[in-house]
XYZ file of C-alpha atoms in Angstrom:
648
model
C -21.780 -19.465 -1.679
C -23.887 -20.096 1.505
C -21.630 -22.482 3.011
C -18.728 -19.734 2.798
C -21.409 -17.729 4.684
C -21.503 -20.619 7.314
C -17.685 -20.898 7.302
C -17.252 -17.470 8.302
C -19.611 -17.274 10.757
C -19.653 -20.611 12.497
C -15.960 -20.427 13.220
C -13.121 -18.675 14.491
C -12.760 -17.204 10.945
C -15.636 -14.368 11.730
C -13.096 -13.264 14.939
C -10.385 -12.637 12.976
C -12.360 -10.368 10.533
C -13.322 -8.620 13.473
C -9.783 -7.802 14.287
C -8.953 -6.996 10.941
C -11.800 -4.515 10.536
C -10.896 -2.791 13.646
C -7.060 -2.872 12.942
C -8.203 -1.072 9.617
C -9.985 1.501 11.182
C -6.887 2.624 13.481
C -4.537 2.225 10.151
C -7.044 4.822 8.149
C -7.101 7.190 11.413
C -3.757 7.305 11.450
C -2.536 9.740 8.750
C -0.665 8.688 5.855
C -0.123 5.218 6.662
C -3.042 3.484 3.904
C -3.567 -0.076 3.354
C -0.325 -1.067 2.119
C 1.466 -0.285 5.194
C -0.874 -1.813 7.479
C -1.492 -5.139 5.574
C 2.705 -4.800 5.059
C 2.637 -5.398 9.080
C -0.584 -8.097 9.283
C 0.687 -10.519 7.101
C 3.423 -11.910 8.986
C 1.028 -12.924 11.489
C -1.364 -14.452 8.999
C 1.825 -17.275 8.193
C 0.101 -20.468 9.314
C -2.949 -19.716 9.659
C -6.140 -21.785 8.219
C -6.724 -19.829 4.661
C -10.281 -18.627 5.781
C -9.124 -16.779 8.782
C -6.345 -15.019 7.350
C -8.077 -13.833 4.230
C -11.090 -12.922 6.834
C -8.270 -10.424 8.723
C -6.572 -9.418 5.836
C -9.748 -8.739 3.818
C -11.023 -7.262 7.174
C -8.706 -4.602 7.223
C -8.473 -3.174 3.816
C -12.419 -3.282 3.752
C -12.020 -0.840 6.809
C -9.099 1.611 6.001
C -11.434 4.088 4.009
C -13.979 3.945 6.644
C -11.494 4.714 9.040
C -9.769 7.689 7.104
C -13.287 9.568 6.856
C -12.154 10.915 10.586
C -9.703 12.030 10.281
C -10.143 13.870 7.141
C -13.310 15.715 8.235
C -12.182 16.690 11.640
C -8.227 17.606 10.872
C -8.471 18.301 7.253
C -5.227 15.982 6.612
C -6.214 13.075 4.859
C -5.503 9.706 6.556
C -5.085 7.743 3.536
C -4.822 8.234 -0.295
C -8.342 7.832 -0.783
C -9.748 10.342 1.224
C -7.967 13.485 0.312
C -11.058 15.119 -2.200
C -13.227 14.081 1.472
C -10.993 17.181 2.914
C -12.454 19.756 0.474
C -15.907 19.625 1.691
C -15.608 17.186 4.998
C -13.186 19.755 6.768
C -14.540 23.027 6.240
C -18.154 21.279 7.328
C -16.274 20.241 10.703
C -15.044 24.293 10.970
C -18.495 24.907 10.757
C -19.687 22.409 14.030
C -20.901 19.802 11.334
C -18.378 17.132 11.659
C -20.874 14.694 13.537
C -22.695 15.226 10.087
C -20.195 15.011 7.711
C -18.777 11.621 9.173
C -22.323 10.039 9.608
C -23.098 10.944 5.905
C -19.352 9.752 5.187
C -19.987 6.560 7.053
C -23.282 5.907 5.124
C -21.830 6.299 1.409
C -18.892 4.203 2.791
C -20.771 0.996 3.309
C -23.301 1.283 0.559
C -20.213 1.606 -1.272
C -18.475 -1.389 0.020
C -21.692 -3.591 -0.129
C -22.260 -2.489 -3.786
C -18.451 -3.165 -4.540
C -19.308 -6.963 -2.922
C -22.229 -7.529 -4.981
C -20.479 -6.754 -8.323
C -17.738 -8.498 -7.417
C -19.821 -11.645 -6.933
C -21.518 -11.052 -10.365
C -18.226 -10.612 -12.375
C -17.149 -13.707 -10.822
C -20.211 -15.428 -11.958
C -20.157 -14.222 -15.422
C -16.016 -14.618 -15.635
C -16.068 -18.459 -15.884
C -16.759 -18.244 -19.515
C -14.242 -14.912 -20.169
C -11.522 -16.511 -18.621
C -11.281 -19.405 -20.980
C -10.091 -17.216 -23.617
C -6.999 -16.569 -22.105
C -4.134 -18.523 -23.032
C -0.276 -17.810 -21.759
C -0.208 -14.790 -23.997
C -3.122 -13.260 -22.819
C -1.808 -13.083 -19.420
C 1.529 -11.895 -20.325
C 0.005 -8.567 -21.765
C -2.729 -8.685 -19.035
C 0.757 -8.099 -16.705
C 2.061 -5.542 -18.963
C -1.177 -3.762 -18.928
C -0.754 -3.760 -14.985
C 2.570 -2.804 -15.218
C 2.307 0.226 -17.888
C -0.734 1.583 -16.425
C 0.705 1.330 -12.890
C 4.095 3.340 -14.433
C 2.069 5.775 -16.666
C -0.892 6.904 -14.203
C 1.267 6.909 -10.773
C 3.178 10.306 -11.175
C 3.615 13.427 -12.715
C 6.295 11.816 -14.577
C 6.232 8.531 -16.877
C 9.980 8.022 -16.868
C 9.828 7.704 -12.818
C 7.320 5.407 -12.856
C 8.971 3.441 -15.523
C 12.180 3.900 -13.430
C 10.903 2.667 -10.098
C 8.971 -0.258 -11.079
C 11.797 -1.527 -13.047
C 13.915 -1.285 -10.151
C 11.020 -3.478 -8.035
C 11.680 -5.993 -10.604
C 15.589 -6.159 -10.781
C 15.450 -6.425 -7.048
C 12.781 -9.353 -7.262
C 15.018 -11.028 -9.953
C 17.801 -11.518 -7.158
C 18.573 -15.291 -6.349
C 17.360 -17.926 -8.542
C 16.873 -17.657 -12.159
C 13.851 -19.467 -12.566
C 14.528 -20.668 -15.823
C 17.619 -22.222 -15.893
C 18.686 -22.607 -11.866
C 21.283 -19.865 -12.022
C 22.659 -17.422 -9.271
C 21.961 -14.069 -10.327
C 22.532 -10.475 -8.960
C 23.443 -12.210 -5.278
C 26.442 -10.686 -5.079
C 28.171 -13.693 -4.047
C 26.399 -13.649 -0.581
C 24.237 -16.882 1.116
C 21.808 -14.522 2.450
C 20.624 -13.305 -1.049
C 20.388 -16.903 -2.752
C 16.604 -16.932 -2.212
C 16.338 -13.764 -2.870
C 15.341 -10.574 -1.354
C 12.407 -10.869 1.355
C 9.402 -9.140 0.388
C 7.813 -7.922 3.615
C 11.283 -6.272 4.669
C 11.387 -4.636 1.066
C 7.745 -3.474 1.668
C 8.169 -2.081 5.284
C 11.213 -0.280 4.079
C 9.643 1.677 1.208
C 6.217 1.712 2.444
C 6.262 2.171 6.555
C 9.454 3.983 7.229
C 8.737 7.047 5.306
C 5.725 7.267 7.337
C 7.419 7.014 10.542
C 10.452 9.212 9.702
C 7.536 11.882 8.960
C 5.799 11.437 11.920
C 9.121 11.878 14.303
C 10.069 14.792 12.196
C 7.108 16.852 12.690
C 7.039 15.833 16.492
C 3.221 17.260 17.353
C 0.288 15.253 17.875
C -2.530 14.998 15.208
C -4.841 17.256 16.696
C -5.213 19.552 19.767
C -9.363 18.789 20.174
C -11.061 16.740 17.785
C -15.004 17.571 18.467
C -17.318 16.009 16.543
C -21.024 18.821 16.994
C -24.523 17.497 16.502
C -25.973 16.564 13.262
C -25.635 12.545 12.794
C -29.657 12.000 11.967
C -29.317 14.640 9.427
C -26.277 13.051 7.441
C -27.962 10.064 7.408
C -30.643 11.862 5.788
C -28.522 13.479 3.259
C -27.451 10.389 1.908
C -30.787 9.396 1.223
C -31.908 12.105 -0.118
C -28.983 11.823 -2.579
C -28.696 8.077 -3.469
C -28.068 8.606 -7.037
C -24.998 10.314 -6.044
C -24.032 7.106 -3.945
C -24.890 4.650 -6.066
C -23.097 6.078 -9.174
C -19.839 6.916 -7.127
C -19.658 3.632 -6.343
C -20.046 2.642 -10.086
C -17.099 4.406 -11.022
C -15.353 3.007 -7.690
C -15.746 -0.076 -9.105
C -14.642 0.024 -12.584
C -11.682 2.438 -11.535
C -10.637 -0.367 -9.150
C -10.597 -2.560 -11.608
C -8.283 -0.513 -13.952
C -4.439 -1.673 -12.790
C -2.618 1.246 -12.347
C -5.427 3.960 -10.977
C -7.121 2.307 -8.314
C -7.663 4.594 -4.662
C -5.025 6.954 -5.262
C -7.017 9.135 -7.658
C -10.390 7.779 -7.820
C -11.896 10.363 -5.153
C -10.809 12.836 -7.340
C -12.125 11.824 -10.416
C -16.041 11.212 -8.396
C -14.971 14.273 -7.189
C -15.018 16.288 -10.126
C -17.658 14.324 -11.419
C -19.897 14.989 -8.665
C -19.479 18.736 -8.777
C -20.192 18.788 -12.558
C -23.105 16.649 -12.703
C -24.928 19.293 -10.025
C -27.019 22.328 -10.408
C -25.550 24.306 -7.461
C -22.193 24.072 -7.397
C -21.670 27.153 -4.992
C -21.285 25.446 -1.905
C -18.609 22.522 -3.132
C -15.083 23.462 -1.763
C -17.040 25.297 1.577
C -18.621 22.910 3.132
C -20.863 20.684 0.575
C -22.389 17.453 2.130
C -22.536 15.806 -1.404
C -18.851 16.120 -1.799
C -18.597 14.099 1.257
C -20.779 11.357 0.103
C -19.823 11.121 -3.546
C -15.990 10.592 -2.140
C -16.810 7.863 0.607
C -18.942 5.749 -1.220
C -16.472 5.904 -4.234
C -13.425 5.018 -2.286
C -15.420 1.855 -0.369
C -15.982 0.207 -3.599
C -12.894 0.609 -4.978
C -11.884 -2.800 -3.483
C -14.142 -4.769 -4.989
C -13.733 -3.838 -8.531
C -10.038 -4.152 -7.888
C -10.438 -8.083 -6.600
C -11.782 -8.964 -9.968
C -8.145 -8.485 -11.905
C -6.217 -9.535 -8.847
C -8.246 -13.120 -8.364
C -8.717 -14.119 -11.474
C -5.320 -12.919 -13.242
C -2.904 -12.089 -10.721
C -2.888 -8.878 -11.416
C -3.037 -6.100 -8.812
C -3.544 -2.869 -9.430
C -2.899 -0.867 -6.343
C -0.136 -1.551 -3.455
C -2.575 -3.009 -1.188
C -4.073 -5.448 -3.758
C -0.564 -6.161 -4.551
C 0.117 -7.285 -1.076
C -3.233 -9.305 -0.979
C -1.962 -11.214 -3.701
C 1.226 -12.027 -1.802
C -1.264 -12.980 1.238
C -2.715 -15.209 -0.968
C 0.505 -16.871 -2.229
C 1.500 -17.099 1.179
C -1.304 -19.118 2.788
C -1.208 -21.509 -0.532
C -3.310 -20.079 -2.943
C -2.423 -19.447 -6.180
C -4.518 -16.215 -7.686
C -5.977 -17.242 -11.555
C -8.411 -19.512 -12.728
C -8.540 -21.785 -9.670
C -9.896 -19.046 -7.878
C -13.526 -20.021 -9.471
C -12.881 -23.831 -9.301
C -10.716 -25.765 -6.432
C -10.318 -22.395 -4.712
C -14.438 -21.035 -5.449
C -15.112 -21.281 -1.429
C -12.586 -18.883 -0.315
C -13.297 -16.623 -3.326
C -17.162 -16.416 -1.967
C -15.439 -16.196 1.495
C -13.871 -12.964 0.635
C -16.576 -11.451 -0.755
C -18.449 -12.305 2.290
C -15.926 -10.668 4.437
C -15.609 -7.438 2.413
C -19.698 -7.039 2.911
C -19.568 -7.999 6.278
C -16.391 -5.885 7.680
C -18.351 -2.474 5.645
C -21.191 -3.241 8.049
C -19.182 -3.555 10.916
C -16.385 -0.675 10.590
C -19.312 1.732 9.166
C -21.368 0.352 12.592
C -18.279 0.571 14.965
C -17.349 3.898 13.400
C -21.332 5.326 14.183
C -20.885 4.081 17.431
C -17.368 5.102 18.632
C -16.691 8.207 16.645
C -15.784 10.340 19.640
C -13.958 7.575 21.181
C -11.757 7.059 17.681
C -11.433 10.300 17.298
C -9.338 10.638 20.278
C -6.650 8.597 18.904
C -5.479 12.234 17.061
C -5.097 13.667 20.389
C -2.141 10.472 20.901
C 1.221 12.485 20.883
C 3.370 11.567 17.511
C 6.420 10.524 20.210
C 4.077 7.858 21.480
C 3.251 6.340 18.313
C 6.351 6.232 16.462
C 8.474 3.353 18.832
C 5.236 1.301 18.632
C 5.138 1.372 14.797
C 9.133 0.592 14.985
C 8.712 -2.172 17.331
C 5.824 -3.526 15.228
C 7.463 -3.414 12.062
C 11.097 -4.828 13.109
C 8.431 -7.726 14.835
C 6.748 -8.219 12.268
C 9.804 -8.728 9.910
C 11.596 -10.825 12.424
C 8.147 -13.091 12.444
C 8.991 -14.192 8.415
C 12.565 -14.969 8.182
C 14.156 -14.611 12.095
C 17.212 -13.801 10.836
C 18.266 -9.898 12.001
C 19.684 -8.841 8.908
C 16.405 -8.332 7.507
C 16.492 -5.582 10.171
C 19.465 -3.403 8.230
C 17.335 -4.180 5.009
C 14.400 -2.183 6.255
C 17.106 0.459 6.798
C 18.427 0.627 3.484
C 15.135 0.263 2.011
C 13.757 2.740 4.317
C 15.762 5.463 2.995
C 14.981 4.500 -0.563
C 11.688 5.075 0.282
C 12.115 8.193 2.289
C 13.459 9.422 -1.162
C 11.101 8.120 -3.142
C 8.289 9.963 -1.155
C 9.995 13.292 -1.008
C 11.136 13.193 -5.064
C 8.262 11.824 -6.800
C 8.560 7.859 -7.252
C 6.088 6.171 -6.984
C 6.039 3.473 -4.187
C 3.224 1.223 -5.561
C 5.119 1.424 -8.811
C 8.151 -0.419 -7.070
C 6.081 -3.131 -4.939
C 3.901 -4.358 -7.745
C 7.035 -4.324 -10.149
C 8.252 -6.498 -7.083
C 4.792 -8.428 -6.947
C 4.298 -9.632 -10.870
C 8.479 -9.815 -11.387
C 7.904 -13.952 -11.038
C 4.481 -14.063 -12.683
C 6.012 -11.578 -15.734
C 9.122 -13.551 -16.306
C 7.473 -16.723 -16.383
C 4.624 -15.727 -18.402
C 7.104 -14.069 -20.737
C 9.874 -17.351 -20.549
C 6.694 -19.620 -21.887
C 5.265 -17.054 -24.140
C 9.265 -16.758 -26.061
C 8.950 -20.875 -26.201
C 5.961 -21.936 -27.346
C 4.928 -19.143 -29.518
C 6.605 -17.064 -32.644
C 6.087 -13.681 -32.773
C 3.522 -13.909 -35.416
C 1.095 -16.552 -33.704
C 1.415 -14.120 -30.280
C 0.429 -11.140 -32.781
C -2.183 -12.811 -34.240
C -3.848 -13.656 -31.289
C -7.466 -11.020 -30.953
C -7.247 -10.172 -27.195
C -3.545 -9.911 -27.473
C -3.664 -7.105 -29.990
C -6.514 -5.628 -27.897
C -4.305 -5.347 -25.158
C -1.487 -4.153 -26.802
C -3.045 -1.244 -28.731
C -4.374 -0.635 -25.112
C -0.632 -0.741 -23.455
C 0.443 1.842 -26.596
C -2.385 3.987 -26.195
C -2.006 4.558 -22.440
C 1.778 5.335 -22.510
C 1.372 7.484 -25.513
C -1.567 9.324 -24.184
C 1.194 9.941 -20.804
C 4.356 10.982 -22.881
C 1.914 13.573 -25.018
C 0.206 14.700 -22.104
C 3.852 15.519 -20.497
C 5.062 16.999 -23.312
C 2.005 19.300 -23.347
C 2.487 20.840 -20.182
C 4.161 23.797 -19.296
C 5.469 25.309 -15.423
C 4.486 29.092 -14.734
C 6.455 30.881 -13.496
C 6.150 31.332 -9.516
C 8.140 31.042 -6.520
C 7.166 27.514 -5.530
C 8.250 26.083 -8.924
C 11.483 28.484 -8.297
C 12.436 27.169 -4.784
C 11.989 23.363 -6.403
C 14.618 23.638 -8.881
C 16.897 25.190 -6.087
C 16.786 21.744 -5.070
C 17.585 19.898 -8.004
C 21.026 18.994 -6.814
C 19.337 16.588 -4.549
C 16.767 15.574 -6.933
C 19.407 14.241 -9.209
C 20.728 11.447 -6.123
C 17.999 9.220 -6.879
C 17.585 8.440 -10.582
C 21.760 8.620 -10.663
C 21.961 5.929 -7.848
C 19.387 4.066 -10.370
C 20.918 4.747 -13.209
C 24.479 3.183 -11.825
C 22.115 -0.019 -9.797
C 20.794 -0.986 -13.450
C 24.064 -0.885 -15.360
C 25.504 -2.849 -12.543
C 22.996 -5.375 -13.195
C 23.499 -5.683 -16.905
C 26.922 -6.456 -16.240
C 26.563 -8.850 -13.674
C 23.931 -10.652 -15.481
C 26.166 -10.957 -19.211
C 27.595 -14.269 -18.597
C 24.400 -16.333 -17.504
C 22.707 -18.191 -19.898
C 20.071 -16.629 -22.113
C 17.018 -17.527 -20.311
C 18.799 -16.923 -17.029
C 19.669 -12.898 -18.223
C 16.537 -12.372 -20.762
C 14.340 -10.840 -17.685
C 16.912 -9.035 -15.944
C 18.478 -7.348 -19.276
C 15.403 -6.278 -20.300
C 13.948 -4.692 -17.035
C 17.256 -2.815 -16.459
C 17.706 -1.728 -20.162
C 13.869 -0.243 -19.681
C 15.176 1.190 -16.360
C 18.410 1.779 -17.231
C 16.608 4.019 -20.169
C 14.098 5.949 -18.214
C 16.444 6.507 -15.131
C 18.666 8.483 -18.402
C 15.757 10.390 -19.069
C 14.528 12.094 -15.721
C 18.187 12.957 -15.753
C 18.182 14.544 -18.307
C 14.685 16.254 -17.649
C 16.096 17.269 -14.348
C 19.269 19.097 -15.776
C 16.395 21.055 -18.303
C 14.079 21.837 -15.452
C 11.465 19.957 -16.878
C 8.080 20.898 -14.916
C 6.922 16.804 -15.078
C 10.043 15.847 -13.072
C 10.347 18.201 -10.824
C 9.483 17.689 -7.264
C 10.450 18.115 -3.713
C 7.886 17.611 -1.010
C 10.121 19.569 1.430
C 9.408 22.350 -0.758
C 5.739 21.800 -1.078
C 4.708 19.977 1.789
C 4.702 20.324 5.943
C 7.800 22.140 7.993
C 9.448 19.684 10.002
C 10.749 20.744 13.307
C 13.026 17.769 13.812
C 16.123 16.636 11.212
C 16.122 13.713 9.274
C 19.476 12.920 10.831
C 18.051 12.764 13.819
C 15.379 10.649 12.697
C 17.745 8.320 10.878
C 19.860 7.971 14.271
C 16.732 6.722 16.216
C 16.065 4.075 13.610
C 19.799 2.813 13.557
C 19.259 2.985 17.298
C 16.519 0.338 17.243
C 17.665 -2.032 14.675
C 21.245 -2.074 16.721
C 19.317 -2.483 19.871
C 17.434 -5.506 18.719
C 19.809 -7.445 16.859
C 22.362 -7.227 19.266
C 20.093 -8.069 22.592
C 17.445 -9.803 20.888
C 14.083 -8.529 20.115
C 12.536 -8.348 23.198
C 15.463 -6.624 25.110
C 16.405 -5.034 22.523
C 13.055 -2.956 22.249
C 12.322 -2.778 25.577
C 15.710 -0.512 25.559
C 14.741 1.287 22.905
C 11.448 2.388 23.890
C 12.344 3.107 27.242
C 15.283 5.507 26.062
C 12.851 6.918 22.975
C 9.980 7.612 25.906
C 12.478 9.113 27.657
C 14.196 11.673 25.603
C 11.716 12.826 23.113
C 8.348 11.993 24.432
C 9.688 13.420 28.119
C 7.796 10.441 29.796
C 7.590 9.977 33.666
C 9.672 7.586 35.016
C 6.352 5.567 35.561
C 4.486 6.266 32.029
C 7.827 4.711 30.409
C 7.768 1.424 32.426
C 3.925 1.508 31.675
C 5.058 1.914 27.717
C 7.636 -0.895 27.858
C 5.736 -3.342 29.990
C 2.507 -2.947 27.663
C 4.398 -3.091 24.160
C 6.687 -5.752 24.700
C 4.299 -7.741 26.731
C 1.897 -7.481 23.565
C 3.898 -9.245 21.583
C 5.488 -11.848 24.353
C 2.275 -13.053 24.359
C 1.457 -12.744 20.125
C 5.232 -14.882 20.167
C 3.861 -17.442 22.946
C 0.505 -17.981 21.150
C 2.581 -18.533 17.339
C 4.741 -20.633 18.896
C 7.513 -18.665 16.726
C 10.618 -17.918 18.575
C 12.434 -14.753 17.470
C 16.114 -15.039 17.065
C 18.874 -14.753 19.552
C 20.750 -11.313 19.761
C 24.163 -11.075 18.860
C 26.114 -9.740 21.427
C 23.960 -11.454 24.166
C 20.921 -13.341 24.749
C 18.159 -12.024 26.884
C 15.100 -13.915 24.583
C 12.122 -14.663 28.076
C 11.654 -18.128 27.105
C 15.341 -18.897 27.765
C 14.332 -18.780 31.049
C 11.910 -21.462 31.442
């Protein structure tokens, strides 16, 4: 364990958590955006990297992105991840009140006691699971997927035919190319570019990152007018000691929340939430301005990732977006998540756990130090940020393949995801439906093969499991059955919109028959996976249908309706991203942006002549130099070549 320590610290390895930890602080400023999206745009930098640096970065950086999203939730009340929206109830009206510097120091506190205690019970799972993990046999780990999978469908929306839905339709789209099994060509479509399949990252940055992006161009402000921070930071250090029972059973239930696949960040602030109002005597001041609301939430929220790293090493099985993009990190530097992780691999497990302590310390230090400075990043105008997030995600997808059609994927998946976000479906429900497709149909392939149904039945943890699997999706169908809309004029101006709300699960519902069809003639291990994941989809696609056409209160929804006014259309959005994706694939990357930032400056941020060559010399230059030091040449435009290096 100590010579991880030594690893990390006597090399270049302690650098790149560095980075990561501050990159994660920027990605939980910035509202919305979460872990997945920013560890969707590190990892095609971590390709080729020694093991121990990249996991330092990635590790880094997810360790961070609650830390980060304390700011601005206190100061703006708009929470900048998933985690941190209960931190608005008390954080925000404590900030109205000239007690921001307190709330965030007392935020900052509970954070890394929460990540450090998320660390240490990581390390004594891990210690304990060498003896666990030798009960499970091929079986096991088959339902220890469809645990993942039905928790992540049942517990990730109002509605359990969505999730259902949506993370079938991540694993259709993983099942594209190669039929593991038996070598056949499935679902390609008869094109070369889809024989190895689809590419994950471009998938990812569709779904995840372009929503994001269309919603920040659409509501064309900046984040705040004047974030001010007050007096009060030796007093919310206080407060957190004088409530350390609070923090250290927050970040009990962190940790065994985490671990659950299928709940993780999304709702575990509200559950320490609600905890943390019940379990107190005064309960006057919660929702007005309560420092123990703050602190309950942070240090919750920090040790969420720990707990969650105990499924995702030593099974493969993620239970949040950004775990499920870890374990793609993983697979991508060479290491295979399971029971190697406490044998061959033990030194890079302990190296993790290492970096999650150390990046708490340091975003929870940076953040005590820089506060004001971060904070300042709200005052950034939307119209500034939105080209660099374009130009970093069409880089960072050029970086894995270099082929520009991966460029009109992010499109297409982009306004998936746009729809997903605005109708209900789940977006973590498609990636890690994406994420376990292989794992699930080779776990099931072996599983149908070596065992009859009987000796898989008869098999303790396997029934365990599956009583579990039953229990949880029967406990979501009776809960949805249960409830009941009243009447008002929100629910009212939602099913005005149902019309749209029906484009999705139809477009679904016509993508999974197409895949039965096409998959009929392949051989029966070839089509088993496929037929099954679209008959499931298939299925629950049917049903929100026909919830939709009853009004059914579970299925409705319409964040148009419910959420922010947006001043700018979604066509015009849409024709700014075709824009840039033309732009670079016909001039090449670097040209290609440079054109498109200049002309996106120009027109909607209203730049100076000088502020836009300052923009286009600074971005593109950025990543001139991150291409130089990979010693990864981006691909040639189409229409002409204007790559820098051609040049010398």
């Amino acid at each position: 364990m100590f010579e991880a320590f030594q690893t990390l610290t006597g090399t270049s390895a302690i650098l790149d958590l560095v980075f990561g930890a501050l990159l994660g602080l920027v990605v939980g400023i910035l509202p919305a955006l979460g872990g997945a999206a920013g560890l969707s745009l590190l990892i095609p930098f971590i390709y080729g990297m020694d093991p121990s640096a990249a996991m330092a970065m990635v590790i880094g950086m997810l360790a961070t992105v609650s830390t980060g999203d304390t700011i601005t939730s206190v100061l703006l009340g708009v929470p900048g991840s998933a985690s941190s929206q209960a931190t608005v109830l008390d954080g925000f009206p404590m900030a109205k009140q000239g007690q921001a510097a307190r709330a965030l120091s007392a935020g900052f506190l509970s954070s890394v006691i929460g990540g450090l205690f998320g660390a240490i019970v990581l390390t004594l799972t891990l210690q304990s699971a060498k003896q666990v993990i030798l009960w499970f046999g091929i079986p096991e780990i088959l339902m220890m997927i469809l645990f993942g999978v039905a928790s992540v469908a049942a517990l990730s929306g109002k509605s359990l035919a969505k999730g259902v839905a949506i993370c079938a339709f991540g694993m259709v789209v993983a099942s594209v190319g190669f039929a593991p099994a038996s070598g056949e060509q499935r679902l390609d479509l008869g094109l070369f570019y889809l024989g190895d399949g689809l590419p994950l990252i471009a998938c990812v940055i569709g779904v995840f990152v372009v929503p994001e992006i269309v919603d920040l161009i659409q509501q064309n402000r900046s984040i705040s007018d004047r974030p001010s921070l007050g007096n009060g930071t030796r007093q919310g250090v206080i407060d957190v000691l004088r409530n350390k029972w609070i923090v250290l059973r927050s970040a009990t239930v962190g940790c065994l929340i985490g671990a659950m696949p299928g709940v993780g960040g999304a709702v575990v602030d509200w559950i320490v939430y609600g905890q943390t109002v019940r379990s107190a005597k005064d309960k006057s001041k919660f929702g007005k301005g309560d420092v123990r609301g703050v602190i309950g939430v942070e240090s919750s929220n920090n040790a969420v990732l720990g707990g969650a790293l105990v499924p995702t090493l030593l099974f493969g099985v993620p239970g949040s977006g950004s775990t499920a993009l870890l374990l793609s990190a993983l697979i991508l530097i060479g290491i295979q998540p399971g029971p190697g992780m406490l044998t061959q691999d033990i030194d890079l497990t302990y190296l993790m756990i290492w970096s999650l302590a150390l990046a708490n310390i340091l975003g929870a230090g940076a953040c005590f130090l820089f506060a004001r400075h971060l904070a300042k990043l709200t005052l950034i105008p939307f119209a500034w940020i939105a080209p660099f997030l374009i130009v970093a995600i069409s880089f960072a997808t050029l970086q894995i393949n270099r082929d520009p059609r991966d460029l009109f994927l992010i499109l297409l998946f982009g306004v998936i995801g746009v729809a997903m976000r605005r109708f209900g479906f789940s977006r973590p429900a498609f990636l890690i439906g994406f994420v376990l497709q292989q794992n699930l149909e080779k776990s099931l392939y072996q599983t149908a093969q070596l065992y009859s149904l009987t000796e898989f039945l008869s098999r303790p943890i396997v029934l365990v499991l599956l009583v579990v699997v039953l229990a949880i999706l029967g406990n979501s169908i009776k809960q949805q059955l249960a409830k009941s809309a009243e009447p008002s004029e929100e629910i009212d101006r939602i099913r005005q919109t149902r019309p749209a709300q029906l484009v999705l699960p139809a477009l679904l519902a016509v993508f999974f028959a197409a895949a039965l069809w096409m998959v009929k003639d392949l051989q029966p291990l070839g089509r088993m996976f496929p037929m099954v994941a679209g008959g499931f989809g298939l299925a629950a696609s049917a049903v929100v249908l026909l919830q939709l056409g009853r009004g059914a209160p579970s299925a409705l929804e319409d964040s148009h309706v419910t959420g922010p006014r947006y001043s700018v259309s979604f066509a015009h959005t849409a024709a700014w991203l075709v824009a840039a994706v033309l732009s670079m694939a016909c001039f090449g990357f670097f040209a290609g942006a440079a054109l498109f930032i200049a002309a996106f400056l120009t027109v909607e941020a209203r730049a100076k002549p000088l502020a836009v060559v300052a923009g286009v010399v600074g971005i593109v230059g950025v990543y001139l130099f991150l291409t130089y030091q990979s010693g990864t040449f981006l691909p040639d435009g189409w229409v002409l070549s204007l790559n820098p290096w051609d040049y010398f």
